[in-house]
Short mmCIF file of C-alpha atoms in Angstrom, two decimals:
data_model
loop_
_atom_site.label_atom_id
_atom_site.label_comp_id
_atom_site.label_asym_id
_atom_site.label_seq_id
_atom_site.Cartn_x
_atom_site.Cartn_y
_atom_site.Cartn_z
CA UNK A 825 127.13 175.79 151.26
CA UNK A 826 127.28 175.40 154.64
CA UNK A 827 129.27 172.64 156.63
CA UNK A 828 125.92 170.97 158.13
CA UNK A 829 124.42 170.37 154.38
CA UNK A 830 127.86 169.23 153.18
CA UNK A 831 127.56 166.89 156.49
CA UNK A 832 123.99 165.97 155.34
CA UNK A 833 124.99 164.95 151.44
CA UNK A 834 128.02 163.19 152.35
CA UNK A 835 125.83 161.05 155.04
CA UNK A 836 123.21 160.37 152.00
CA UNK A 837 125.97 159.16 149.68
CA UNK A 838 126.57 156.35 152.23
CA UNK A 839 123.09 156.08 153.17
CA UNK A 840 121.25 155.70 150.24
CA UNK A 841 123.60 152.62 148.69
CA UNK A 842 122.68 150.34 151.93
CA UNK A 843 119.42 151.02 151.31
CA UNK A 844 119.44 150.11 147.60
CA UNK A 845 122.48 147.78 147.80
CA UNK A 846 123.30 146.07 150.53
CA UNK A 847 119.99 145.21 152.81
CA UNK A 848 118.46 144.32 149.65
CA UNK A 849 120.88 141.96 148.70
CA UNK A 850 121.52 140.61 152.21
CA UNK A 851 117.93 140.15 152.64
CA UNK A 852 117.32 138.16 149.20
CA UNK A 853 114.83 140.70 148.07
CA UNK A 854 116.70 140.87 144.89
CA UNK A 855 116.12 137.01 144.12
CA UNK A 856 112.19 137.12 144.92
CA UNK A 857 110.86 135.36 141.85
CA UNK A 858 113.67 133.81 140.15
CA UNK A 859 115.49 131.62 142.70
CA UNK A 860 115.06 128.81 140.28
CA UNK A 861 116.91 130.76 137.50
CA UNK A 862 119.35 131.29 139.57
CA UNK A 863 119.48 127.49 140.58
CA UNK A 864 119.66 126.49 136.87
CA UNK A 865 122.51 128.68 136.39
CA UNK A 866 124.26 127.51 139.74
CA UNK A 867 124.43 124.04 138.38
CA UNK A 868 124.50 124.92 134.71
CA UNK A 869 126.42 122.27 131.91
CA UNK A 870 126.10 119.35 134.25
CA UNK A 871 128.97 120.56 136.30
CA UNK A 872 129.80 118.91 139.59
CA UNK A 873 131.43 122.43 140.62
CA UNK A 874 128.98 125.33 142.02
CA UNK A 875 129.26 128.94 141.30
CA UNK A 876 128.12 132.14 142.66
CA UNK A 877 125.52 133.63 140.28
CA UNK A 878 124.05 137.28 140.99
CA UNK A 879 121.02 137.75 139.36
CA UNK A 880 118.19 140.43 139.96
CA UNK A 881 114.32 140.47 139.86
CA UNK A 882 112.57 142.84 137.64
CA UNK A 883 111.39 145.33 140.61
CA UNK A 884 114.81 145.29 142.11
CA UNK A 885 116.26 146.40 138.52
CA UNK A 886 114.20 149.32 138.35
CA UNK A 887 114.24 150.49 141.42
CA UNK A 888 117.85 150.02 142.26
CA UNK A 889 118.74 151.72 138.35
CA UNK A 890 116.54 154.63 138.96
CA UNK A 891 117.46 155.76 142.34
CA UNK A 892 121.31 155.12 142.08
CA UNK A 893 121.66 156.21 138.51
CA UNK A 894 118.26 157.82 136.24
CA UNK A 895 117.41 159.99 139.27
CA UNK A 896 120.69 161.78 139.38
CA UNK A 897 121.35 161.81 135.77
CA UNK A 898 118.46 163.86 135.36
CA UNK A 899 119.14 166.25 137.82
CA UNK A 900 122.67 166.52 136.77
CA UNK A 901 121.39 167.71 133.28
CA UNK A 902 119.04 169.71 134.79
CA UNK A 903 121.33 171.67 136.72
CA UNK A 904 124.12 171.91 133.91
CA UNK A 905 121.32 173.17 131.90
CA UNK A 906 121.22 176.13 134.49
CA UNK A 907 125.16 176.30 134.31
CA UNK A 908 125.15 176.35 130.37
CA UNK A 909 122.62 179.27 130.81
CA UNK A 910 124.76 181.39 133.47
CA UNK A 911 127.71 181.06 131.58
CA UNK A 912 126.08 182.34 128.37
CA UNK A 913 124.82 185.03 130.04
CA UNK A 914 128.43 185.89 131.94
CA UNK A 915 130.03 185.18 128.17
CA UNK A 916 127.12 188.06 126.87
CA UNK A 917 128.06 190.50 129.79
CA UNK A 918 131.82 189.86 129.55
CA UNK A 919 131.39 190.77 125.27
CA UNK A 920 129.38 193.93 126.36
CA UNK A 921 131.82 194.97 128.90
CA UNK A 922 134.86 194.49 126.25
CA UNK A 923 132.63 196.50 123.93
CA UNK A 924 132.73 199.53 126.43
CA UNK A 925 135.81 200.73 126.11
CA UNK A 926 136.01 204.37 127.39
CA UNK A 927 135.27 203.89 131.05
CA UNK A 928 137.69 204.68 133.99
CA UNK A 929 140.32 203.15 135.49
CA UNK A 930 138.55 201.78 138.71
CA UNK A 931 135.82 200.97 136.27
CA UNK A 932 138.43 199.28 134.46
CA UNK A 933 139.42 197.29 137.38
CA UNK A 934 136.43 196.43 138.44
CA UNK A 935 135.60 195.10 135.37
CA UNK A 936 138.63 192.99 134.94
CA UNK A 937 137.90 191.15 138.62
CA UNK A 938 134.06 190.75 137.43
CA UNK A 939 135.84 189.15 133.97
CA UNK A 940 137.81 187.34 135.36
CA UNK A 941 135.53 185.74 137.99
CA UNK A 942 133.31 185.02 135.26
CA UNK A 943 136.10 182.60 133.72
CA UNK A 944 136.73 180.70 136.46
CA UNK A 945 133.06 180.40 137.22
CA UNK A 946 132.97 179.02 133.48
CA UNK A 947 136.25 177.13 133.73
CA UNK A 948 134.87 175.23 136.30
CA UNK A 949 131.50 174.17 134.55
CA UNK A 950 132.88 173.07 132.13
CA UNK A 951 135.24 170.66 133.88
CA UNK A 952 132.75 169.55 135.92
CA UNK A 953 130.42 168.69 132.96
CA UNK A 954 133.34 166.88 131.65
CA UNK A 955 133.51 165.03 135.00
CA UNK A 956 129.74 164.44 134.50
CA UNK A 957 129.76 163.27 131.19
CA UNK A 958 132.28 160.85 131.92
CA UNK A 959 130.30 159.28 134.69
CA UNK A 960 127.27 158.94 132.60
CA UNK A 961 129.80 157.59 129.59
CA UNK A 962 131.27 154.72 131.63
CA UNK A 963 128.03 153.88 133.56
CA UNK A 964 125.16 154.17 131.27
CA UNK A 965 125.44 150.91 129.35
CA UNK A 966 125.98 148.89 132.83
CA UNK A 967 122.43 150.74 133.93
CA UNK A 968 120.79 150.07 130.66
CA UNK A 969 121.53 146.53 130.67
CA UNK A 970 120.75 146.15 134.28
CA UNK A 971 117.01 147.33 133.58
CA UNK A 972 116.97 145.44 129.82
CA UNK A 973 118.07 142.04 131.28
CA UNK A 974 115.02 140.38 133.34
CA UNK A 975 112.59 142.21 130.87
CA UNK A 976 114.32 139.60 128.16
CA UNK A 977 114.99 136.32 130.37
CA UNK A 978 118.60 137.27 131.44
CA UNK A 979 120.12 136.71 128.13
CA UNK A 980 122.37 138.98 128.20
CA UNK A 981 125.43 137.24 127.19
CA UNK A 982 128.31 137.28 130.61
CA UNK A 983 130.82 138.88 128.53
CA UNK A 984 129.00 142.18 127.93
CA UNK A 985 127.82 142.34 131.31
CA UNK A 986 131.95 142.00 132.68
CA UNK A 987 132.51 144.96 129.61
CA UNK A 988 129.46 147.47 131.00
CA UNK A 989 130.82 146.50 134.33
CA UNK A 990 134.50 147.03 133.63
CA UNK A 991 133.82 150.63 131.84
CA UNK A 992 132.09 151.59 135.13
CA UNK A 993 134.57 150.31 136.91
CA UNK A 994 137.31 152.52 134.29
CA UNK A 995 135.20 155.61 135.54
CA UNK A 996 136.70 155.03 139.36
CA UNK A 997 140.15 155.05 137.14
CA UNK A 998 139.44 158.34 135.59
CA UNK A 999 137.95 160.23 138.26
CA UNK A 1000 141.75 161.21 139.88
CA UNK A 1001 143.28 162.07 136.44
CA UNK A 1002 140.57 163.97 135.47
CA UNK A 1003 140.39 166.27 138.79
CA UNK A 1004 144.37 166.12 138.55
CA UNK A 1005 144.29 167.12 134.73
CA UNK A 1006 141.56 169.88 134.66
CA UNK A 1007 142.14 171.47 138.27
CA UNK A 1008 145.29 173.05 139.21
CA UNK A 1009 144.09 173.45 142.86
CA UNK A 1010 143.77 169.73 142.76
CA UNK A 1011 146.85 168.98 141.38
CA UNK A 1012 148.65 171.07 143.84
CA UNK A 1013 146.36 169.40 146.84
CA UNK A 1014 147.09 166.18 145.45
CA UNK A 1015 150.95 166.54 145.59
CA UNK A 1016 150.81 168.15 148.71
CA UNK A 1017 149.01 164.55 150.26
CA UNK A 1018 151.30 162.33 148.08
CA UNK A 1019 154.33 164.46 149.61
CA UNK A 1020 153.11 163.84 152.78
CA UNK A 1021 152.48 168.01 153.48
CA UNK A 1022 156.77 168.20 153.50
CA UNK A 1023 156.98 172.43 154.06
CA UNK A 1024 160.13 171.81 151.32
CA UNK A 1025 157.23 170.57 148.44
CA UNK A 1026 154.86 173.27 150.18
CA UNK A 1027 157.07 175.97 149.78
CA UNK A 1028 157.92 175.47 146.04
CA UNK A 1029 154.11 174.94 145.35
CA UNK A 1030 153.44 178.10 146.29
CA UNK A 1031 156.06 180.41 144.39
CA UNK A 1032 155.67 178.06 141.37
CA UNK A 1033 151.96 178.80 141.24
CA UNK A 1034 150.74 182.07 139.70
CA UNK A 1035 147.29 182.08 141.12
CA UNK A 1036 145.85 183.50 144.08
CA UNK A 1037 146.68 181.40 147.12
CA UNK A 1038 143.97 180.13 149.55
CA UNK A 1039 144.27 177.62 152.57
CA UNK A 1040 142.90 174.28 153.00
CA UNK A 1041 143.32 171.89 155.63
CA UNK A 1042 144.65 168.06 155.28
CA UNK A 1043 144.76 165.66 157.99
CA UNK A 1044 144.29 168.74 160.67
CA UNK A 1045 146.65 171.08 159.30
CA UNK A 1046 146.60 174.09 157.41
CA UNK A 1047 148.11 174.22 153.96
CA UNK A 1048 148.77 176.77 151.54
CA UNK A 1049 147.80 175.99 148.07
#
């Protein structure tokens, strides 16, 4: 992947929310049609007191739900289909190769790297799709209820709206355990930045690490990990 697309995605990730987020919101398109809900609820019980009351319209729901959440879940599952399918393919190849057992020695080693590139490329599918499946986990039922509500007058009671919205927010909670739990490469990253990239923590990342060393850059500088 080169640097422009990763340029490109990252500039969507912050483009697409204001479109869907914030200039909907700031311009009140989210209200069109049910400012007098939102009025009754303002001044709800006869209190003297006003509160601020978020509430979307029915097109708003859809569209924001679909584009921020449906749209990638299904392409997510689309592409981990692919994934599942690679990797059983790589698992069939790396039971065939164990299978052949009288080839030579640079054979032999060739074989090994292929296995063994095969892993990782399956080691790291799999923690991604436990990644994924977190996401969709914590944030489905906050989606679903966001679409269910205005199509059933906005009865949704508040307390299972702050629970959906709470479980998403758990999945911002997860994300950095997760990486850190699953990923050694992240772990190791992750110290590195907490350490502030001291050559002392550096140094004793490296020889404690048993796999192959590559080089990343933090904050300008080139690290070893």
């Amino acid at each position: 992947m080169t640097p422009m697309r990763v340029a490109l995605m990252i500039g969507g990730c912050w483009v697409i929310p204001t479109f869907i987020s914030f200039l909907p919101i700031m311009q009140g398109w989210n209200s069109i049609g049910i400012d007098h809900l939102i009025e009754q609820r303002r001044h709800s019980e006869g209190s003297n007191s006003t509160s601020c009351v978020f509430m979307v319209n029915k097109p708003y729901a859809l569209t924001c739900s679909v584009v921020a959440f449906y749209i990638p879940l299904v392409l997510m599952v689309l592409a981990y289909q692919r994934i599942y399918i690679t990797a059983r393919a790589h698992a069939l190849q790396i039971s065939m190769l164990q299978r052949a057992g009288g080839a030579a020695a640079s054979t032999d080693s060739a074989d090994h790297q292929r296995n063994h590139r095969m892993r990782t490329e399956t080691k790291a599918a799999k923690t991604l799709c436990i990644i994924m499946g977190c996401f969709c986990l914590c944030w489905a039922p906050f989606f679903v209820t966001n679409v269910v509500d205005p199509f059933i007058d906005y009865t949704v009671p508040d307390k299972l709206w702050a629970a959906c919205l709470w479980l998403g927010y758990i999945n911002s909670m997860l994300n950095p355990i997760l990486y850190a739990f699953l990923n050694k490469s992240f772990r190791r990253a992750f110290l590195i930045i907490l350490c502030c990239g001291r050559k002392r923590y550096r140094r004793s990342s490296i020889l404690g690490s048993g796999a192959p060393c590559t080089a990343t850059q933090i904050n300008g500088s080139t690290h070893v990990l």
